[in-house]
Each structure stands twice: as C-alpha cells, then as structure tokens.
Short mmCIF file of C-alpha atoms in Angstrom, two decimals:
data_model
loop_
_atom_site.label_atom_id
_atom_site.label_comp_id
_atom_site.label_asym_id
_atom_site.label_seq_id
_atom_site.Cartn_x
_atom_site.Cartn_y
_atom_site.Cartn_z
CA MET O 8 19.50 12.29 110.63
CA VAL O 9 19.47 14.97 107.91
CA ASN O 10 18.94 18.40 109.57
CA HIS O 11 17.02 21.45 108.36
CA ASP O 12 19.99 23.32 106.81
CA GLN O 13 21.05 20.22 104.92
CA CYS O 14 17.47 20.17 103.62
CA MET O 15 17.66 23.64 102.09
CA ASN O 16 20.86 22.86 100.20
CA LEU O 17 19.21 19.80 98.67
CA ASP O 18 16.93 21.80 96.39
CA PRO O 19 19.58 22.58 93.75
CA VAL O 20 20.78 18.96 93.85
CA PHE O 21 17.29 17.59 93.24
CA GLU O 22 16.89 20.08 90.43
CA LEU O 23 20.22 18.99 88.92
CA ILE O 24 19.82 15.24 88.97
CA GLY O 25 16.07 15.40 88.59
CA LYS O 26 16.28 16.93 85.15
CA LYS O 27 15.23 14.34 82.60
CA TRP O 28 18.26 12.29 81.36
CA THR O 29 20.87 14.11 83.48
CA GLY O 30 21.16 11.40 86.11
CA LEU O 31 21.48 8.69 83.47
CA ILE O 32 24.18 10.61 81.58
CA ILE O 33 26.21 11.14 84.76
CA HIS O 34 25.82 7.48 85.55
CA ALA O 35 26.86 6.41 82.06
CA LEU O 36 30.10 8.43 82.44
CA LEU O 37 30.99 7.11 85.90
CA LYS O 38 32.88 4.10 84.62
CA GLU O 39 34.85 5.86 81.87
CA SER O 40 34.87 8.81 79.50
CA LYS O 41 32.89 8.23 76.35
CA ARG O 42 32.55 9.65 72.87
CA PHE O 43 29.24 11.26 71.92
CA SER O 44 28.24 8.27 69.78
CA GLU O 45 29.09 5.81 72.60
CA LEU O 46 27.01 7.83 75.05
CA HIS O 47 24.17 7.98 72.55
CA THR O 48 24.26 4.18 72.23
CA THR O 49 24.31 3.73 76.02
CA ILE O 50 21.04 5.68 76.38
CA PRO O 51 19.18 4.79 73.16
CA SER O 52 15.91 6.52 74.03
CA LEU O 53 17.74 9.86 74.38
CA ASN O 54 17.92 11.86 71.14
CA ALA O 55 21.18 13.49 69.98
CA ARG O 56 19.93 17.08 70.36
CA MET O 57 18.86 16.49 73.98
CA LEU O 58 22.11 14.66 74.77
CA SER O 59 24.11 17.54 73.39
CA GLU O 60 22.04 20.04 75.41
CA ARG O 61 22.45 18.09 78.65
CA LEU O 62 26.20 17.68 78.12
CA LYS O 63 26.54 21.44 77.66
CA GLU O 64 24.63 22.04 80.90
CA LEU O 65 26.81 19.53 82.75
CA GLU O 66 29.94 21.23 81.41
CA GLU O 67 28.64 24.63 82.52
CA LYS O 68 27.99 23.22 86.01
CA GLY O 69 31.49 21.79 86.21
CA ILE O 70 30.22 18.21 86.40
CA ALA O 71 31.30 17.01 82.94
CA ARG O 72 34.36 17.84 80.86
CA ARG O 73 34.87 17.73 77.09
CA THR O 74 38.34 16.71 75.86
CA VAL O 75 39.45 17.20 72.25
CA TYR O 76 42.28 14.94 71.07
CA PRO O 77 44.11 16.51 68.07
CA THR O 78 44.19 13.25 66.10
CA THR O 79 43.06 12.83 62.49
CA PRO O 80 40.14 12.71 62.53
CA VAL O 81 39.76 14.74 65.75
CA ARG O 82 38.58 12.64 68.71
CA ILE O 83 36.23 14.23 71.29
CA GLU O 84 35.48 12.56 74.61
CA TYR O 85 33.15 13.43 77.48
CA GLY O 86 34.07 12.56 81.03
CA LEU O 87 33.22 13.52 84.60
CA THR O 88 35.15 16.02 86.66
CA GLU O 89 35.96 15.32 90.30
CA LYS O 90 32.70 17.08 91.13
CA GLY O 91 30.83 14.72 88.82
CA LYS O 92 32.55 11.57 90.09
CA ALA O 93 31.70 12.60 93.66
CA LEU O 94 28.04 11.87 92.83
CA GLU O 95 28.71 8.13 92.66
CA PRO O 96 27.87 7.33 96.33
CA ALA O 97 24.49 9.06 95.95
CA LEU O 98 23.80 7.24 92.67
CA LEU O 99 24.68 3.93 94.35
CA GLU O 100 22.26 4.62 97.23
CA LEU O 101 19.51 5.63 94.81
CA SER O 102 20.14 2.51 92.78
CA LYS O 103 19.97 0.32 95.90
CA TRP O 104 16.69 1.98 96.86
CA ALA O 105 15.32 1.34 93.37
CA ASP O 106 16.35 -2.32 93.60
CA ASP O 107 14.67 -2.71 96.99
CA TRP O 108 11.52 -0.71 96.40
CA ILE O 109 10.83 -0.23 92.70
CA HIS O 110 11.80 -3.64 91.41
CA GLU O 111 10.47 -5.65 94.38
CA MET S 12 31.01 0.77 90.41
CA VAL S 13 27.34 1.17 89.31
CA ASN S 14 26.67 -1.25 86.40
CA HIS S 15 24.51 -0.83 83.33
CA ASP S 16 21.35 -2.55 84.70
CA GLN S 17 21.51 -0.43 87.86
CA CYS S 18 21.59 2.54 85.48
CA MET S 19 18.32 1.68 83.78
CA ASN S 20 16.44 1.32 87.06
CA LEU S 21 17.61 4.79 88.07
CA ASP S 22 15.37 6.63 85.62
CA PRO S 23 12.17 6.30 87.69
CA VAL S 24 14.07 7.31 90.83
CA PHE S 25 15.45 10.46 89.23
CA GLU S 26 11.97 11.25 87.97
CA LEU S 27 10.54 10.73 91.46
CA ILE S 28 12.96 12.79 93.53
CA GLY S 29 13.67 15.21 90.73
CA LYS S 30 10.12 16.48 90.65
CA LYS S 31 10.07 20.02 92.06
CA TRP S 32 9.50 19.98 95.88
CA THR S 33 9.23 16.19 96.22
CA GLY S 34 12.74 15.69 97.57
CA LEU S 35 12.30 18.49 100.10
CA ILE S 36 8.95 17.11 101.30
CA ILE S 37 10.43 13.63 101.79
CA HIS S 38 13.33 15.16 103.65
CA ALA S 39 11.05 17.25 105.85
CA LEU S 40 9.19 14.07 106.91
CA LEU S 41 12.31 12.02 107.64
CA LYS S 42 12.60 13.18 111.22
CA GLU S 43 8.93 12.86 112.19
CA SER S 44 5.38 12.88 110.87
CA LYS S 45 3.94 16.34 110.44
CA ARG S 46 0.61 18.04 110.05
CA PHE S 47 -0.11 19.82 106.78
CA SER S 48 0.38 23.24 108.38
CA GLU S 49 3.72 22.18 109.94
CA LEU S 50 4.93 20.88 106.59
CA HIS S 51 3.81 24.09 104.92
CA THR S 52 5.82 26.12 107.45
CA THR S 53 8.90 23.92 106.95
CA ILE S 54 8.94 24.70 103.21
CA PRO S 55 7.61 28.29 103.08
CA SER S 56 8.19 28.85 99.36
CA LEU S 57 5.90 25.89 98.54
CA ASN S 58 2.23 26.83 98.14
CA ALA S 59 -0.55 24.79 99.78
CA ARG S 60 -2.07 23.54 96.50
CA MET S 61 1.30 22.20 95.27
CA LEU S 62 2.05 20.66 98.69
CA SER S 63 -1.30 18.89 98.67
CA GLU S 64 -0.69 17.63 95.11
CA ARG S 65 2.79 16.32 95.93
CA LEU S 66 1.55 14.60 99.11
CA LYS S 67 -1.16 12.83 97.11
CA GLU S 68 1.47 11.64 94.59
CA LEU S 69 3.73 10.40 97.40
CA GLU S 70 0.80 8.53 98.94
CA GLU S 71 -0.05 6.93 95.58
CA LYS S 72 3.59 5.81 95.24
CA GLY S 73 3.57 4.30 98.72
CA ILE S 74 6.24 6.70 99.97
CA ALA S 75 4.07 8.81 102.30
CA ARG S 76 1.12 7.88 104.49
CA ARG S 77 -1.76 10.00 105.76
CA THR S 78 -3.09 9.20 109.25
CA VAL S 79 -6.39 10.56 110.55
CA TYR S 80 -6.74 10.71 114.35
CA PRO S 81 -10.46 10.72 115.37
CA THR S 82 -9.99 13.52 117.91
CA THR S 83 -12.11 16.67 118.09
CA PRO S 84 -11.17 18.46 116.00
CA VAL S 85 -9.87 15.68 113.74
CA ARG S 86 -6.03 15.56 113.53
CA ILE S 87 -4.39 14.57 110.22
CA GLU S 88 -0.69 13.74 110.01
CA TYR S 89 1.60 12.91 107.11
CA GLY S 90 4.51 10.56 107.57
CA LEU S 91 6.84 8.34 105.56
CA THR S 92 6.30 4.64 104.96
CA GLU S 93 9.22 2.20 105.22
CA LYS S 94 9.72 2.79 101.50
CA GLY S 95 9.95 6.53 102.10
CA LYS S 96 12.28 6.24 105.09
CA ALA S 97 14.57 4.00 103.03
CA LEU S 98 15.47 7.07 100.94
CA GLU S 99 17.39 8.61 103.83
CA PRO S 100 20.84 7.20 102.92
CA ALA S 101 20.50 8.62 99.40
CA LEU S 102 19.37 12.00 100.73
CA LEU S 103 22.34 12.03 103.10
CA GLU S 104 24.78 11.32 100.25
CA LEU S 105 23.17 14.02 98.09
CA SER S 106 23.36 16.45 100.97
CA LYS S 107 27.04 15.66 101.56
CA TRP S 108 27.71 16.20 97.86
CA ALA S 109 25.89 19.55 97.98
CA ASP S 110 27.97 20.58 101.01
CA ASP S 111 31.21 19.65 99.27
CA TRP S 112 30.48 20.92 95.78
CA ILE S 113 27.64 23.40 95.77
CA HIS S 114 28.42 25.33 98.91
CA GLU S 115 32.25 25.24 98.59
#
C-alpha cells in the first residue's frame, strides 16, 4: 500500500510525465536512441517546436541526453539516461492499466 | 519492452494522471474511502473548489465513486472503483522512481 510520504513525492512525478507529450517522448526513446527526425516521425501529431522544447526540458531534468557524433554531416541523437530508463516499469504498468480499462 | 501500440494508448493515461492534483487524489483514496473534509485535509494545498471539480471528473471517468449514506446528518464518502484501484501498481512504480531519482 502506498503510504502518505510516498504520496507527497508523487506530485513532481505527475507533473513531469503529465506534461503533454513528455510521456510519449520518454516512451519513444525507451527502445533506442533516436534522431530528431525519427522521433518526430514516431509521434506525428507533435510539432517540431514542441518536440524540441520538451527534449530540452528532459535534458535539463537529467532524463534525456543529446549526443553529437562528429561525422560529416554531424549526427545528433537523443537517448534516455539511466534516470529516464528507470521510468520503464511505471510506463509498463500505466500501459497495462490503459489496456485493461481504457481500451476495454 | 513497451511496443509502439502500447505507446499510443498511453496518451490518455498521461493526460488523466498528469492533470494537476488528480494523481494525488487517487493516491489519497487508495487506502480507504474518505469524506470530502478528510480528503481536503490530506491534500492541504488543494482548495475545496478544485477538489470538488477533480472528484467530479474522476466520477465521470469511472475512477472514483460517491456514496451517500442516508444517516442524519447525511454522510457522503468518496472512494475508488475497481478501475481506480487498478492504478495502484503504476502509482507504486512512480513512487519508487521518485524515491530513487527525485529524492536521491
């Protein structure tokens, strides 16, 4: 059973993954790092400006990481940090709940 | 690993639990049903109007239930439906993540 203190630390988590698109971006990066264009294709209804904004926020929060490969042309990939990957169990439980209760 | 279809059904879930206060209200009701005043005390920074609004939304979504006991005075309690209680595993995982990564 989740106790009261656990409850209070949930607020920032809800705020984080509740922000429009954030949860989907984290999920899209769980399997592998992706380039901006690949991410943009994975979530078509998300415009480029918003995707860029959300990625910056996720970097600032230490959940996503941006890697620049010095190739020609330069290759930039976005991936999850350990902190980001650690969200997978919660995403799985949320997805199971959605399967059971939203798509009955 | 969470696959692509699971991803798409996550959007409504993020929207649901991401809405300010909703996650905390669901969590507060996990242990037992509560009266409005008890709920209000459990989440002090949440004003009564917003709590009432969120409870109505949760009722409409079939996640919370309002029970009126015909005592004198009348007693009204809010509790979770099966659908609401089924969110507990996800809340537990989110809480574990918060413990590990937000309150390092």
